[in-house]
PDB file of C-alpha atoms in Angstrom:
ATOM      1  CA  ARG A   3      36.348  16.981 -11.109  1.00  0.00           C
ATOM      2  CA  ALA A   4      32.792  16.123  -9.504  1.00  0.00           C
ATOM      3  CA  THR A   5      32.870  13.620  -6.655  1.00  0.00           C
ATOM      4  CA  LEU A   6      29.919  12.187  -4.851  1.00  0.00           C
ATOM      5  CA  THR A   7      29.776  11.929  -1.221  1.00  0.00           C
ATOM      6  CA  PRO A   8      28.696   8.793   0.782  1.00  0.00           C
ATOM      7  CA  LEU A   9      25.095   9.964   0.861  1.00  0.00           C
ATOM      8  CA  GLY A  10      25.186  10.633  -2.795  1.00  0.00           C
ATOM      9  CA  SER A  11      26.583   7.721  -3.786  1.00  0.00           C
ATOM     10  CA  TRP A  12      23.783   5.730  -1.788  1.00  0.00           C
ATOM     11  CA  ALA A  13      21.206   8.022  -3.677  1.00  0.00           C
ATOM     12  CA  VAL A  14      22.743   7.088  -7.027  1.00  0.00           C
ATOM     13  CA  TRP A  15      22.703   3.426  -5.814  1.00  0.00           C
ATOM     14  CA  VAL A  16      19.103   3.495  -4.808  1.00  0.00           C
ATOM     15  CA  LYS A  17      18.208   4.989  -8.139  1.00  0.00           C
ATOM     16  CA  LEU A  18      19.893   2.664 -10.184  1.00  0.00           C
ATOM     17  CA  GLU A  19      18.324  -0.265  -8.048  1.00  0.00           C
ATOM     18  CA  GLN A  20      14.930   1.297  -9.072  1.00  0.00           C
ATOM     19  CA  ILE A  21      15.677   1.501 -12.529  1.00  0.00           C
ATOM     20  CA  CYS A  22      16.708  -2.142 -12.603  1.00  0.00           C
ATOM     21  CA  VAL A  23      13.424  -3.643 -10.558  1.00  0.00           C
ATOM     22  CA  ALA A  24      11.367  -1.259 -13.111  1.00  0.00           C
ATOM     23  CA  ALA A  25      13.106  -3.084 -16.198  1.00  0.00           C
ATOM     24  CA  GLN A  26      12.400  -6.535 -14.360  1.00  0.00           C
ATOM     25  CA  SER A  27       8.537  -6.433 -15.434  1.00  0.00           C
ATOM     26  CA  PRO A  28       7.843  -9.722 -17.446  1.00  0.00           C
ATOM     27  CA  ALA A  29       4.112  -8.820 -17.421  1.00  0.00           C
ATOM     28  CA  GLY A  30       5.169  -5.552 -19.146  1.00  0.00           C
ATOM     29  CA  ASN A  31       2.863  -3.196 -17.016  1.00  0.00           C
ATOM     30  CA  ILE A  32       5.483  -0.527 -16.030  1.00  0.00           C
ATOM     31  CA  GLU A  33       4.174   2.318 -18.224  1.00  0.00           C
ATOM     32  CA  GLN A  34       0.542   1.070 -17.760  1.00  0.00           C
ATOM     33  CA  SER A  35      -2.208   3.258 -15.509  1.00  0.00           C
ATOM     34  CA  ALA A  36      -2.803   1.655 -12.073  1.00  0.00           C
ATOM     35  CA  ALA A  37      -6.070   0.498 -13.371  1.00  0.00           C
ATOM     36  CA  ALA A  38      -4.677  -1.357 -16.188  1.00  0.00           C
ATOM     37  CA  MET A  39      -1.526  -2.547 -14.259  1.00  0.00           C
ATOM     38  CA  LEU A  40      -3.975  -4.252 -11.713  1.00  0.00           C
ATOM     39  CA  HIS A  41      -5.964  -5.790 -14.524  1.00  0.00           C
ATOM     40  CA  GLY A  42      -2.766  -7.179 -15.751  1.00  0.00           C
ATOM     41  CA  CYS A  43      -1.960  -8.811 -12.537  1.00  0.00           C
ATOM     42  CA  ALA A  44      -5.539 -10.239 -11.893  1.00  0.00           C
ATOM     43  CA  ARG A  45      -4.334 -13.591 -13.140  1.00  0.00           C
ATOM     44  CA  LEU A  46      -0.952 -13.682 -11.403  1.00  0.00           C
ATOM     45  CA  THR A  47      -0.239 -15.705  -8.459  1.00  0.00           C
ATOM     46  CA  PRO A  48       0.708 -13.556  -5.447  1.00  0.00           C
ATOM     47  CA  GLY A  49       4.654 -13.823  -6.116  1.00  0.00           C
ATOM     48  CA  PRO A  50       4.693 -12.754  -9.482  1.00  0.00           C
ATOM     49  CA  ALA A  51       2.107 -10.092  -8.899  1.00  0.00           C
ATOM     50  CA  ARG A  52       3.977  -8.527  -6.023  1.00  0.00           C
ATOM     51  CA  ALA A  53       6.950  -8.402  -8.142  1.00  0.00           C
ATOM     52  CA  GLU A  54       4.864  -6.412 -10.650  1.00  0.00           C
ATOM     53  CA  TYR A  55       3.520  -3.907  -8.188  1.00  0.00           C
ATOM     54  CA  GLN A  56       7.245  -3.599  -7.050  1.00  0.00           C
ATOM     55  CA  ALA A  57       8.335  -2.737 -10.574  1.00  0.00           C
ATOM     56  CA  TRP A  58       5.387  -0.613 -11.058  1.00  0.00           C
ATOM     57  CA  LEU A  59       6.152   1.380  -8.020  1.00  0.00           C
ATOM     58  CA  ALA A  60       9.646   1.714  -8.766  1.00  0.00           C
ATOM     59  CA  ALA A  61       9.070   3.562 -11.863  1.00  0.00           C
ATOM     60  CA  ARG A  62       7.007   6.482 -10.178  1.00  0.00           C
ATOM     61  CA  PRO A  63       7.115   8.889  -7.436  1.00  0.00           C
ATOM     62  CA  VAL A  64       5.422   7.043  -4.606  1.00  0.00           C
ATOM     63  CA  GLY A  65       2.714   9.856  -3.802  1.00  0.00           C
ATOM     64  CA  HIS A  66       1.765   9.546  -7.241  1.00  0.00           C
ATOM     65  CA  ALA A  67       1.682   6.017  -7.433  1.00  0.00           C
ATOM     66  CA  VAL A  68      -0.225   5.810  -4.145  1.00  0.00           C
ATOM     67  CA  SER A  69      -2.992   8.496  -5.190  1.00  0.00           C
ATOM     68  CA  GLU A  70      -3.336   6.522  -8.634  1.00  0.00           C
ATOM     69  CA  LEU A  71      -3.669   3.144  -6.802  1.00  0.00           C
ATOM     70  CA  LEU A  72      -6.722   4.581  -4.683  1.00  0.00           C
ATOM     71  CA  HIS A  73      -8.039   6.211  -7.588  1.00  0.00           C
ATOM     72  CA  ALA A  74      -8.439   2.787  -9.137  1.00  0.00           C
ATOM     73  CA  ALA A  75      -9.848   1.486  -6.114  1.00  0.00           C
ATOM     74  CA  ARG A  76     -12.761   3.759  -5.978  1.00  0.00           C
ATOM     75  CA  GLY A  77     -13.827   2.360  -9.190  1.00  0.00           C
ATOM     76  CA  GLU A  78     -16.700  -0.271  -9.612  1.00  0.00           C
ATOM     77  CA  ASP A  79     -14.304  -3.347 -10.188  1.00  0.00           C
ATOM     78  CA  ALA A  80     -14.296  -4.982  -7.124  1.00  0.00           C
ATOM     79  CA  LEU A  81     -11.551  -6.820  -7.956  1.00  0.00           C
ATOM     80  CA  LEU A  82      -9.292  -3.798  -8.542  1.00  0.00           C
ATOM     81  CA  ARG A  83     -10.162  -2.759  -5.246  1.00  0.00           C
ATOM     82  CA  GLY A  84      -8.791  -5.801  -3.635  1.00  0.00           C
ATOM     83  CA  LEU A  85      -5.647  -5.613  -5.909  1.00  0.00           C
ATOM     84  CA  ALA A  86      -5.238  -1.982  -5.071  1.00  0.00           C
ATOM     85  CA  PHE A  87      -4.889  -2.658  -1.506  1.00  0.00           C
ATOM     86  CA  GLU A  88      -2.330  -5.498  -2.325  1.00  0.00           C
ATOM     87  CA  ALA A  89      -0.341  -3.156  -4.213  1.00  0.00           C
ATOM     88  CA  LEU A  90      -0.547  -0.330  -1.104  1.00  0.00           C
ATOM     89  CA  ARG A  91       0.894  -3.273   1.193  1.00  0.00           C
ATOM     90  CA  VAL A  92       4.162  -3.229  -1.168  1.00  0.00           C
ATOM     91  CA  VAL A  93       4.155   0.495  -0.700  1.00  0.00           C
ATOM     92  CA  GLY A  94       4.194   0.185   3.357  1.00  0.00           C
ATOM     93  CA  ALA A  95       4.549   3.214   5.502  1.00  0.00           C
ATOM     94  CA  PRO A  96       4.685   5.875   2.736  1.00  0.00           C
ATOM     95  CA  ALA A  97       0.921   4.989   1.955  1.00  0.00           C
ATOM     96  CA  GLU A  98      -0.092   5.133   5.477  1.00  0.00           C
ATOM     97  CA  ARG A  99      -1.676   8.980   5.324  1.00  0.00           C
ATOM     98  CA  GLU A 100      -3.657   8.468   2.201  1.00  0.00           C
ATOM     99  CA  VAL A 101      -4.947   5.175   3.502  1.00  0.00           C
ATOM    100  CA  ARG A 102      -6.138   6.746   6.725  1.00  0.00           C
ATOM    101  CA  GLY A 103      -7.834   9.072   4.729  1.00  0.00           C
ATOM    102  CA  ALA A 104      -9.578   6.586   2.721  1.00  0.00           C
ATOM    103  CA  LEU A 105     -11.341   5.701   5.954  1.00  0.00           C
ATOM    104  CA  ARG A 106     -13.901   8.231   5.398  1.00  0.00           C
ATOM    105  CA  GLU A 107     -14.909   6.347   2.187  1.00  0.00           C
ATOM    106  CA  PRO A 108     -17.528   3.342   2.526  1.00  0.00           C
ATOM    107  CA  ALA A 109     -16.420   1.437  -0.225  1.00  0.00           C
ATOM    108  CA  LEU A 110     -12.921   1.690   0.687  1.00  0.00           C
ATOM    109  CA  ARG A 111     -13.052   1.681   4.681  1.00  0.00           C
ATOM    110  CA  PRO A 112     -12.958  -2.232   5.340  1.00  0.00           C
ATOM    111  CA  TYR A 113      -9.838  -2.506   3.008  1.00  0.00           C
ATOM    112  CA  ALA A 114      -8.330   0.529   4.733  1.00  0.00           C
ATOM    113  CA  LEU A 115      -8.935  -0.732   8.238  1.00  0.00           C
ATOM    114  CA  LEU A 116      -7.565  -4.145   7.257  1.00  0.00           C
ATOM    115  CA  TRP A 117      -4.273  -2.514   5.752  1.00  0.00           C
ATOM    116  CA  LEU A 118      -3.990  -0.319   8.895  1.00  0.00           C
ATOM    117  CA  ALA A 119      -4.214  -3.295  11.238  1.00  0.00           C
ATOM    118  CA  GLU A 120      -1.431  -5.365   9.095  1.00  0.00           C
ATOM    119  CA  HIS A 121       0.439  -2.389   9.138  1.00  0.00           C
ATOM    120  CA  ASP A 122       0.205  -1.877  12.749  1.00  0.00           C
ATOM    121  CA  GLY A 123       1.323  -5.414  13.326  1.00  0.00           C
ATOM    122  CA  VAL A 124      -1.399  -7.478  13.567  1.00  0.00           C
ATOM    123  CA  ASP A 125      -1.502 -10.912  12.131  1.00  0.00           C
ATOM    124  CA  PRO A 126      -3.414 -10.959   8.817  1.00  0.00           C
ATOM    125  CA  ASP A 127      -5.440 -14.070  10.001  1.00  0.00           C
ATOM    126  CA  ASP A 128      -6.673 -11.891  13.034  1.00  0.00           C
ATOM    127  CA  ALA A 129      -7.113  -8.254  11.172  1.00  0.00           C
ATOM    128  CA  GLN A 130     -10.607  -9.189  10.478  1.00  0.00           C
ATOM    129  CA  ASP A 131     -11.451  -8.474  14.190  1.00  0.00           C
ATOM    130  CA  VAL A 132     -10.932  -5.018  13.464  1.00  0.00           C
ATOM    131  CA  LEU A 133     -13.945  -4.640  11.271  1.00  0.00           C
ATOM    132  CA  THR A 134     -17.735  -4.215  12.640  1.00  0.00           C
ATOM    133  CA  ALA A 135     -20.042  -6.831  11.503  1.00  0.00           C
ATOM    134  CA  GLU A 136     -21.580  -4.559   9.147  1.00  0.00           C
ATOM    135  CA  GLU A 137     -18.050  -3.666   7.493  1.00  0.00           C
ATOM    136  CA  SER A 138     -17.419  -7.356   7.469  1.00  0.00           C
ATOM    137  CA  THR A 139     -20.526  -8.239   5.531  1.00  0.00           C
ATOM    138  CA  TRP A 140     -19.947  -5.455   3.114  1.00  0.00           C
ATOM    139  CA  LEU A 141     -16.328  -6.800   2.391  1.00  0.00           C
ATOM    140  CA  TRP A 142     -17.871 -10.096   1.747  1.00  0.00           C
ATOM    141  CA  VAL A 143     -20.372  -8.730  -0.793  1.00  0.00           C
ATOM    142  CA  ASP A 144     -17.516  -6.817  -2.517  1.00  0.00           C
ATOM    143  CA  THR A 145     -15.499  -9.988  -2.680  1.00  0.00           C
ATOM    144  CA  ALA A 146     -18.601 -11.687  -4.158  1.00  0.00           C
ATOM    145  CA  ALA A 147     -18.962  -9.048  -6.777  1.00  0.00           C
ATOM    146  CA  ALA A 148     -15.337  -9.527  -7.650  1.00  0.00           C
ATOM    147  CA  ILE A 149     -15.811 -13.306  -7.848  1.00  0.00           C
ATOM    148  CA  ALA A 150     -18.743 -12.701  -9.945  1.00  0.00           C
ATOM    149  CA  ASP A 151     -17.076 -10.366 -12.410  1.00  0.00           C
ATOM    150  CA  HIS A 152     -13.943 -12.366 -12.798  1.00  0.00           C
ATOM    151  CA  GLY A 153     -13.930 -15.805 -11.188  1.00  0.00           C
ATOM    152  CA  GLU A 154     -16.101 -19.114 -11.659  1.00  0.00           C
ATOM    153  CA  ALA A 155     -19.289 -20.726 -10.462  1.00  0.00           C
ATOM    154  CA  ASP A 156     -18.062 -22.836  -8.055  1.00  0.00           C
ATOM    155  CA  LEU A 157     -16.085 -20.287  -6.680  1.00  0.00           C
ATOM    156  CA  LEU A 158     -18.752 -18.004  -5.770  1.00  0.00           C
ATOM    157  CA  ALA A 159     -20.960 -20.972  -4.348  1.00  0.00           C
ATOM    158  CA  ARG A 160     -18.041 -21.761  -1.850  1.00  0.00           C
ATOM    159  CA  HIS A 161     -17.958 -18.157  -1.102  1.00  0.00           C
ATOM    160  CA  LEU A 162     -21.442 -18.207  -0.114  1.00  0.00           C
ATOM    161  CA  ASP A 163     -21.102 -21.522   1.931  1.00  0.00           C
ATOM    162  CA  SER A 164     -18.057 -19.886   3.684  1.00  0.00           C
ATOM    163  CA  ALA A 165     -20.244 -17.000   5.083  1.00  0.00           C
ATOM    164  CA  VAL A 166     -23.108 -19.289   6.632  1.00  0.00           C
ATOM    165  CA  ARG A 167     -21.973 -19.144  10.137  1.00  0.00           C
ATOM    166  CA  THR A 168     -25.729 -19.291  11.447  1.00  0.00           C
ATOM    167  CA  THR A 169     -28.402 -19.546   8.991  1.00  0.00           C
ATOM    168  CA  VAL A 170     -29.055 -18.632   5.413  1.00  0.00           C
ATOM    169  CA  PRO A 171     -31.927 -15.937   6.356  1.00  0.00           C
ATOM    170  CA  ARG A 172     -30.069 -14.293   9.004  1.00  0.00           C
ATOM    171  CA  LEU A 173     -27.073 -14.158   6.591  1.00  0.00           C
ATOM    172  CA  LEU A 174     -29.306 -12.699   3.623  1.00  0.00           C
ATOM    173  CA  ASP A 175     -30.708 -10.179   6.155  1.00  0.00           C
ATOM    174  CA  GLU A 176     -27.022  -8.757   6.918  1.00  0.00           C
ATOM    175  CA  VAL A 177     -26.242  -8.608   3.118  1.00  0.00           C
ATOM    176  CA  ARG A 178     -29.635  -6.553   2.415  1.00  0.00           C
ATOM    177  CA  ALA A 179     -29.125  -4.258   5.307  1.00  0.00           C
ATOM    178  CA  VAL A 180     -25.425  -3.137   4.229  1.00  0.00           C
ATOM    179  CA  GLY A 181     -26.648  -1.595   1.184  1.00  0.00           C
ATOM    180  CA  HIS A 182     -23.717  -2.524  -1.066  1.00  0.00           C
ATOM    181  CA  PRO A 183     -24.339  -1.440  -4.721  1.00  0.00           C
ATOM    182  CA  ARG A 184     -23.914  -4.270  -6.235  1.00  0.00           C
ATOM    183  CA  THR A 185     -26.029  -6.363  -3.857  1.00  0.00           C
ATOM    184  CA  VAL A 186     -28.647  -7.301  -6.556  1.00  0.00           C
ATOM    185  CA  GLN A 187     -26.214  -8.764  -8.949  1.00  0.00           C
ATOM    186  CA  VAL A 188     -24.334 -10.406  -6.363  1.00  0.00           C
ATOM    187  CA  LEU A 189     -27.360 -12.320  -5.038  1.00  0.00           C
ATOM    188  CA  VAL A 190     -28.517 -13.099  -8.814  1.00  0.00           C
ATOM    189  CA  ALA A 191     -25.142 -14.554  -9.487  1.00  0.00           C
ATOM    190  CA  LEU A 192     -25.102 -16.883  -6.184  1.00  0.00           C
ATOM    191  CA  ALA A 193     -28.336 -18.028  -6.937  1.00  0.00           C
ATOM    192  CA  ALA A 194     -27.523 -19.198 -10.314  1.00  0.00           C
ATOM    193  CA  ALA A 195     -24.042 -20.805  -8.991  1.00  0.00           C
ATOM    194  CA  HIS A 196     -25.245 -22.524  -6.075  1.00  0.00           C
ATOM    195  CA  PRO A 197     -25.955 -26.147  -6.553  1.00  0.00           C
ATOM    196  CA  ASP A 198     -28.854 -26.645  -3.473  1.00  0.00           C
ATOM    197  CA  PRO A 199     -32.168 -25.578  -5.216  1.00  0.00           C
ATOM    198  CA  ALA A 200     -33.667 -24.307  -1.827  1.00  0.00           C
ATOM    199  CA  LEU A 201     -30.736 -22.287  -0.972  1.00  0.00           C
ATOM    200  CA  ALA A 202     -30.565 -20.943  -4.483  1.00  0.00           C
ATOM    201  CA  LYS A 203     -34.341 -20.029  -4.366  1.00  0.00           C
ATOM    202  CA  ALA A 204     -33.848 -18.207  -1.019  1.00  0.00           C
ATOM    203  CA  VAL A 205     -31.090 -16.019  -2.531  1.00  0.00           C
ATOM    204  CA  ARG A 206     -33.171 -15.283  -5.453  1.00  0.00           C
ATOM    205  CA  ARG A 207     -36.208 -14.346  -3.164  1.00  0.00           C
ATOM    206  CA  ALA A 208     -33.541 -11.865  -1.655  1.00  0.00           C
ATOM    207  CA  ALA A 209     -32.418 -10.574  -4.760  1.00  0.00           C
ATOM    208  CA  PHE A 210     -36.119  -9.695  -5.720  1.00  0.00           C
ATOM    209  CA  GLN A 211     -36.806  -7.957  -2.455  1.00  0.00           C
ATOM    210  CA  VAL A 212     -33.744  -5.637  -2.521  1.00  0.00           C
ATOM    211  CA  HIS A 213     -34.405  -4.890  -6.253  1.00  0.00           C
ATOM    212  CA  THR A 214     -38.212  -4.093  -5.283  1.00  0.00           C
ATOM    213  CA  GLY A 215     -37.571  -2.557  -2.024  1.00  0.00           C
ATOM    214  CA  GLY A 216     -39.370  -5.144   0.017  1.00  0.00           C
ATOM    215  CA  VAL A 217     -38.874  -6.525   3.291  1.00  0.00           C
TER     216      VAL A 217
END
């Protein structure tokens, strides 16, 4: 008669727990691709979204899951990029090697730096300090792109106001300088969303200058 060693019993228990977690996916994203799963979690609050990430991750090998999440993060949808790294926070240490590899990719570097800082124990409120000014600005534009695509106008206006630490012209100079591929669309959306006519005009002018290659 076959018997299990204590280690074998533990391994079976872990697998059963994974199966149970995978079965507890109220949003039904278990069999979806990473991109589809992240889309499905976009409207969830952090707690339910984390439960979905855990269920999705439990249903597939961790290496494959990490690669698929990073592949989704490389797409054009900035919201999925942010959500992919939220899911990678659930993975934890097994994702570290591939996240470090993402430092070489400009679109992923700010997210990877924040992930690694938090993984090393830095308080999330202080993690932004690991970014250069250019990386912070790139992330700000990427976040604005996510809001423009999926959020509401008032949220986009608040996002602009939150970045104005000195002057609007200086902010717009920094935004133009980082070369984010969505810069024009973001600036146009910001101009349309902001209730201040003078500020909106300055943002539209900046969008035109980026579009035409002007200074």
